[in-house]
Tab-separated table of N, CA, C and O in Angstrom:
chain	number	residue	atom	x	y	z
A	1445	UNK	N	-1.654	-20.375	1.673
A	1445	UNK	CA	-1.679	-19.052	0.954
A	1445	UNK	C	-0.642	-17.825	1.300
A	1445	UNK	O	-0.016	-17.418	0.862
A	1446	UNK	N	-1.624	-17.087	2.127
A	1446	UNK	CA	-0.659	-16.341	3.108
A	1446	UNK	C	-0.490	-16.642	4.770
A	1446	UNK	O	-1.349	-16.900	5.634
A	1447	UNK	N	0.608	-16.562	4.715
A	1447	UNK	CA	1.382	-16.939	6.075
A	1447	UNK	C	1.332	-15.801	6.308
A	1447	UNK	O	1.121	-14.344	5.958
A	1448	UNK	N	1.583	-15.481	8.231
A	1448	UNK	CA	1.399	-14.461	9.083
A	1448	UNK	C	2.600	-13.193	8.149
A	1448	UNK	O	2.579	-12.173	8.399
A	1449	UNK	N	3.942	-13.689	7.994
A	1449	UNK	CA	4.623	-12.912	7.424
A	1449	UNK	C	4.127	-12.126	6.239
A	1449	UNK	O	4.401	-11.231	6.362
A	1450	UNK	N	3.842	-12.530	5.259
A	1450	UNK	CA	3.309	-12.408	4.111
A	1450	UNK	C	1.864	-10.829	4.521
A	1450	UNK	O	2.178	-9.983	3.896
A	1451	UNK	N	1.282	-11.455	5.972
A	1451	UNK	CA	-0.007	-10.156	5.978
A	1451	UNK	C	0.661	-9.601	6.674
A	1451	UNK	O	0.277	-8.132	6.162
A	1452	UNK	N	1.396	-9.614	7.281
A	1452	UNK	CA	2.256	-8.241	7.814
A	1452	UNK	C	3.151	-7.518	7.354
A	1452	UNK	O	3.065	-6.049	7.020
A	1453	UNK	N	3.753	-7.727	6.062
A	1453	UNK	CA	4.182	-7.017	5.629
A	1453	UNK	C	3.068	-6.485	4.296
A	1453	UNK	O	3.583	-5.015	3.459
A	1454	UNK	N	1.937	-6.637	4.325
A	1454	UNK	CA	1.027	-5.900	3.211
A	1454	UNK	C	0.444	-4.656	3.959
A	1454	UNK	O	0.749	-4.089	4.898
A	1455	UNK	N	0.349	-3.287	2.709
A	1455	UNK	CA	-0.242	-2.114	3.529
A	1455	UNK	C	-1.777	-2.465	3.774
A	1455	UNK	O	-1.989	-3.068	3.589
A	1456	UNK	N	-1.825	-1.267	4.450
A	1456	UNK	CA	-3.379	-1.194	4.881
A	1456	UNK	C	-4.783	-1.561	4.112
A	1456	UNK	O	-5.403	-2.271	3.742
A	1457	UNK	N	-4.181	-0.868	2.720
A	1457	UNK	CA	-5.014	-1.000	1.697
A	1457	UNK	C	-5.534	-2.567	0.839
A	1457	UNK	O	-6.086	-2.972	0.782
A	1458	UNK	N	-3.985	-3.178	1.054
A	1458	UNK	CA	-3.941	-4.503	0.681
A	1458	UNK	C	-4.388	-5.745	1.603
A	1458	UNK	O	-5.094	-6.610	1.808
A	1459	UNK	N	-4.254	-4.935	2.909
A	1459	UNK	CA	-4.942	-6.248	3.683
A	1459	UNK	C	-6.600	-5.671	3.917
A	1459	UNK	O	-7.434	-7.207	3.783
A	1460	UNK	N	-7.030	-4.950	3.585
A	1460	UNK	CA	-8.902	-4.847	3.486
A	1460	UNK	C	-8.883	-5.129	2.017
A	1460	UNK	O	-9.846	-5.629	2.254
A	1461	UNK	N	-8.090	-5.302	1.034
A	1461	UNK	CA	-8.354	-5.755	0.167
A	1461	UNK	C	-8.310	-7.538	-0.279
A	1461	UNK	O	-9.967	-8.194	-0.307
A	1462	UNK	N	-7.650	-7.980	0.559
A	1462	UNK	CA	-7.583	-9.528	0.934
A	1462	UNK	C	-8.814	-9.733	2.235
A	1462	UNK	O	-9.100	-11.070	1.638
A	1463	UNK	N	-9.109	-8.911	2.790
A	1463	UNK	CA	-10.389	-9.551	3.717
A	1463	UNK	C	-11.429	-9.118	3.057
A	1463	UNK	O	-12.285	-10.075	3.279
A	1464	UNK	N	-11.560	-8.321	2.410
A	1464	UNK	CA	-12.809	-8.091	1.349
A	1464	UNK	C	-13.443	-9.613	0.151
A	1464	UNK	O	-14.130	-10.253	0.615
A	1465	UNK	N	-11.738	-9.921	-0.131
A	1465	UNK	CA	-12.030	-11.608	-0.906
A	1465	UNK	C	-12.424	-12.284	-0.511
A	1465	UNK	O	-13.059	-13.161	-0.229
A	1466	UNK	N	-11.311	-12.550	0.518
A	1466	UNK	CA	-11.534	-13.738	1.863
A	1466	UNK	C	-13.808	-13.708	2.390
A	1466	UNK	O	-13.989	-14.939	2.141
A	1467	UNK	N	-13.703	-12.887	2.740
A	1467	UNK	CA	-15.277	-12.479	2.948
A	1467	UNK	C	-16.107	-13.223	1.762
A	1467	UNK	O	-17.164	-13.881	1.909
A	1468	UNK	N	-15.753	-12.650	0.675
A	1468	UNK	CA	-16.836	-13.006	-0.566
A	1468	UNK	C	-16.592	-14.111	-0.826
A	1468	UNK	O	-17.366	-15.137	-0.896
A	1469	UNK	N	-15.301	-14.966	-0.565
A	1469	UNK	CA	-15.185	-16.289	-0.921
A	1469	UNK	C	-15.704	-17.085	0.261
A	1469	UNK	O	-16.421	-18.306	-0.076
A	1470	UNK	N	-15.756	-16.442	1.389
A	1470	UNK	CA	-16.195	-17.448	2.507
A	1470	UNK	C	-17.912	-17.623	1.981
A	1470	UNK	O	-18.929	-18.264	2.379
A	1471	UNK	N	-18.078	-16.455	1.720
A	1471	UNK	CA	-19.564	-16.279	1.719
A	1471	UNK	C	-20.114	-17.104	0.366
A	1471	UNK	O	-21.198	-18.104	0.790
A	1472	UNK	N	-19.332	-17.382	-0.594
A	1472	UNK	CA	-19.825	-18.214	-1.633
A	1472	UNK	C	-19.408	-19.792	-0.844
A	1472	UNK	O	-20.179	-20.741	-1.676
A	1473	UNK	N	-18.613	-20.001	-0.277
A	1473	UNK	CA	-18.073	-21.215	-0.087
A	1473	UNK	C	-19.311	-21.868	1.118
A	1473	UNK	O	-19.821	-23.160	1.153
A	1474	UNK	N	-20.173	-20.767	1.987
A	1474	UNK	CA	-21.196	-21.013	2.557
A	1474	UNK	C	-22.215	-21.623	2.182
A	1474	UNK	O	-23.256	-22.511	2.333
A	1475	UNK	N	-22.640	-21.048	0.995
A	1475	UNK	CA	-23.803	-21.460	0.047
A	1475	UNK	C	-23.265	-22.963	-0.557
A	1475	UNK	O	-25.001	-23.604	-0.633
A	1476	UNK	N	-22.224	-22.707	-1.003
A	1476	UNK	CA	-22.333	-24.180	-1.534
A	1476	UNK	C	-22.241	-25.467	-0.262
A	1476	UNK	O	-22.628	-26.464	-0.514
A	1477	UNK	N	-21.883	-25.214	0.842
A	1477	UNK	CA	-21.908	-26.330	1.698
A	1477	UNK	C	-23.566	-26.082	1.941
A	1477	UNK	O	-23.680	-27.842	2.495
A	1478	UNK	N	-23.941	-25.319	2.234
A	1478	UNK	CA	-25.092	-25.594	2.275
A	1478	UNK	C	-26.214	-26.282	1.434
A	1478	UNK	O	-27.450	-26.994	1.648
A	1479	UNK	N	-25.739	-26.371	0.588
A	1479	UNK	CA	-26.378	-27.008	-0.914
A	1479	UNK	C	-25.487	-28.466	-1.249
A	1479	UNK	O	-25.767	-28.800	-2.212
A	1480	UNK	N	-24.975	-28.840	-0.230
A	1480	UNK	CA	-23.920	-30.133	-0.188
A	1480	UNK	C	-22.972	-30.415	-1.699
A	1480	UNK	O	-23.189	-31.132	-2.044
A	1481	UNK	N	-22.521	-29.037	-1.910
A	1481	UNK	CA	-21.733	-29.198	-3.284
A	1481	UNK	C	-20.406	-28.478	-3.179
A	1481	UNK	O	-19.374	-28.481	-3.869
A	1482	UNK	N	-20.166	-28.743	-1.672
A	1482	UNK	CA	-18.764	-27.852	-1.050
A	1482	UNK	C	-17.808	-29.271	-1.503
A	1482	UNK	O	-17.757	-30.725	-0.877
A	1483	UNK	N	-16.510	-29.137	-2.168
A	1483	UNK	CA	-15.886	-30.176	-2.410
A	1483	UNK	C	-14.508	-30.477	-1.136
A	1483	UNK	O	-14.202	-31.511	-1.007
A	1484	UNK	N	-13.981	-29.382	-0.728
A	1484	UNK	CA	-13.076	-29.138	0.211
A	1484	UNK	C	-13.600	-28.429	1.381
A	1484	UNK	O	-13.425	-27.302	1.733
A	1485	UNK	N	-14.521	-29.095	2.039
A	1485	UNK	CA	-14.837	-28.156	3.469
A	1485	UNK	C	-13.832	-27.645	4.404
A	1485	UNK	O	-13.983	-26.955	5.021
A	1486	UNK	N	-12.423	-28.097	4.175
A	1486	UNK	CA	-11.273	-27.487	4.612
A	1486	UNK	C	-11.294	-25.526	4.268
A	1486	UNK	O	-10.812	-25.101	5.259
A	1487	UNK	N	-11.631	-25.443	3.191
A	1487	UNK	CA	-11.314	-23.932	2.785
A	1487	UNK	C	-12.498	-23.069	3.619
A	1487	UNK	O	-12.366	-22.024	3.744
A	1488	UNK	N	-13.673	-23.456	4.381
A	1488	UNK	CA	-14.179	-22.907	5.121
A	1488	UNK	C	-13.325	-22.287	6.287
A	1488	UNK	O	-13.409	-21.203	6.360
A	1489	UNK	N	-13.002	-23.420	7.022
A	1489	UNK	CA	-12.004	-23.025	8.031
A	1489	UNK	C	-10.906	-21.901	7.741
A	1489	UNK	O	-10.462	-21.196	8.540
A	1490	UNK	N	-10.485	-22.267	6.717
A	1490	UNK	CA	-8.751	-21.628	6.215
A	1490	UNK	C	-9.484	-20.243	6.109
A	1490	UNK	O	-8.529	-19.155	5.899
A	1491	UNK	N	-10.621	-19.704	5.017
A	1491	UNK	CA	-11.037	-18.590	5.077
A	1491	UNK	C	-11.640	-17.757	6.251
A	1491	UNK	O	-10.912	-16.484	6.330
A	1492	UNK	N	-11.918	-18.423	7.129
A	1492	UNK	CA	-12.206	-18.433	8.452
A	1492	UNK	C	-10.940	-17.610	9.448
A	1492	UNK	O	-10.706	-16.623	9.793
A	1493	UNK	N	-10.034	-18.394	9.113
A	1493	UNK	CA	-8.861	-18.284	9.952
A	1493	UNK	C	-7.831	-17.114	9.232
A	1493	UNK	O	-7.472	-16.226	9.684
A	1494	UNK	N	-8.276	-16.908	7.851
A	1494	UNK	CA	-7.277	-16.006	6.921
A	1494	UNK	C	-8.303	-14.201	7.348
A	1494	UNK	O	-7.273	-13.609	7.427
A	1495	UNK	N	-9.470	-14.592	7.781
A	1495	UNK	CA	-10.127	-13.667	7.888
A	1495	UNK	C	-9.587	-12.944	9.444
A	1495	UNK	O	-9.395	-11.841	9.983
A	1496	UNK	N	-9.728	-14.072	10.561
A	1496	UNK	CA	-9.245	-13.663	11.741
A	1496	UNK	C	-7.942	-12.812	11.760
A	1496	UNK	O	-7.629	-12.127	12.866
A	1497	UNK	N	-6.507	-13.786	11.290
A	1497	UNK	CA	-5.856	-13.019	11.136
A	1497	UNK	C	-5.324	-11.963	10.496
A	1497	UNK	O	-4.671	-11.020	11.530
A	1498	UNK	N	-5.993	-11.460	9.395
A	1498	UNK	CA	-6.182	-10.332	9.309
A	1498	UNK	C	-6.647	-9.277	9.785
A	1498	UNK	O	-6.111	-7.985	10.065
A	1499	UNK	N	-8.137	-9.397	10.699
A	1499	UNK	CA	-8.552	-8.834	12.042
A	1499	UNK	C	-7.493	-8.365	12.736
A	1499	UNK	O	-7.437	-7.175	13.500
A	1500	UNK	N	-6.618	-9.541	13.508
A	1500	UNK	CA	-6.039	-8.806	14.322
A	1500	UNK	C	-4.883	-8.471	13.971
A	1500	UNK	O	-4.481	-7.116	14.713
A	1501	UNK	N	-4.218	-8.175	12.875
A	1501	UNK	CA	-3.305	-7.134	12.307
A	1501	UNK	C	-3.474	-5.871	12.534
A	1501	UNK	O	-2.835	-5.100	12.686
A	1502	UNK	N	-4.747	-6.007	11.892
A	1502	UNK	CA	-5.492	-4.514	11.680
A	1502	UNK	C	-5.787	-3.657	13.341
A	1502	UNK	O	-5.291	-2.661	13.272
A	1503	UNK	N	-5.965	-4.688	13.899
A	1503	UNK	CA	-6.369	-4.045	15.486
A	1503	UNK	C	-5.058	-3.900	15.961
A	1503	UNK	O	-4.863	-2.935	16.769
A	1504	UNK	N	-3.844	-4.473	15.806
A	1504	UNK	CA	-2.758	-4.257	16.218
A	1504	UNK	C	-1.969	-3.074	15.556
A	1504	UNK	O	-1.553	-2.401	16.774
A	1505	UNK	N	-2.047	-2.540	14.534
A	1505	UNK	CA	-1.928	-1.421	13.776
A	1505	UNK	C	-2.699	-0.317	14.424
A	1505	UNK	O	-1.859	0.945	14.783
A	1506	UNK	N	-3.781	-0.686	14.544
A	1506	UNK	CA	-4.906	0.782	15.101
A	1506	UNK	C	-4.251	1.154	16.667
A	1506	UNK	O	-3.670	2.232	16.763
A	1507	UNK	N	-4.130	0.000	17.229
A	1507	UNK	CA	-3.097	-0.373	19.146
A	1507	UNK	C	-2.043	0.785	18.783
A	1507	UNK	O	-1.891	1.674	19.773
A	1508	UNK	N	-0.957	0.626	17.945
A	1508	UNK	CA	-0.186	0.949	17.610
A	1508	UNK	C	0.279	2.364	17.053
A	1508	UNK	O	0.987	3.146	17.908
A	1509	UNK	N	-0.618	2.956	16.576
A	1509	UNK	CA	-1.248	4.250	16.002
A	1509	UNK	C	-1.478	5.077	16.969
A	1509	UNK	O	-0.933	6.269	17.070
A	1510	UNK	N	-2.315	4.474	17.995
A	1510	UNK	CA	-2.716	5.543	19.216
A	1510	UNK	C	-2.025	5.483	20.261
A	1510	UNK	O	-1.900	6.364	21.008
A	1511	UNK	N	-0.990	4.646	20.289
A	1511	UNK	CA	0.361	4.596	21.650
A	1511	UNK	C	1.189	5.122	21.186
A	1511	UNK	O	1.184	6.174	20.261
């Protein structure tokens, strides 16, 4: 879906929106996995990784702004 270069090209607002969307999706997937109706368990991992990538980019930008 979103590779690292696409994420780095996004603005801060776009990253926030993408992170919120991924968090909402992850929340929904967790409920599905608990009720054993999750068709693709790999989606949980993909969403967690996407959120981690976004947070890493946001942290890098904050550190760059302070420097």
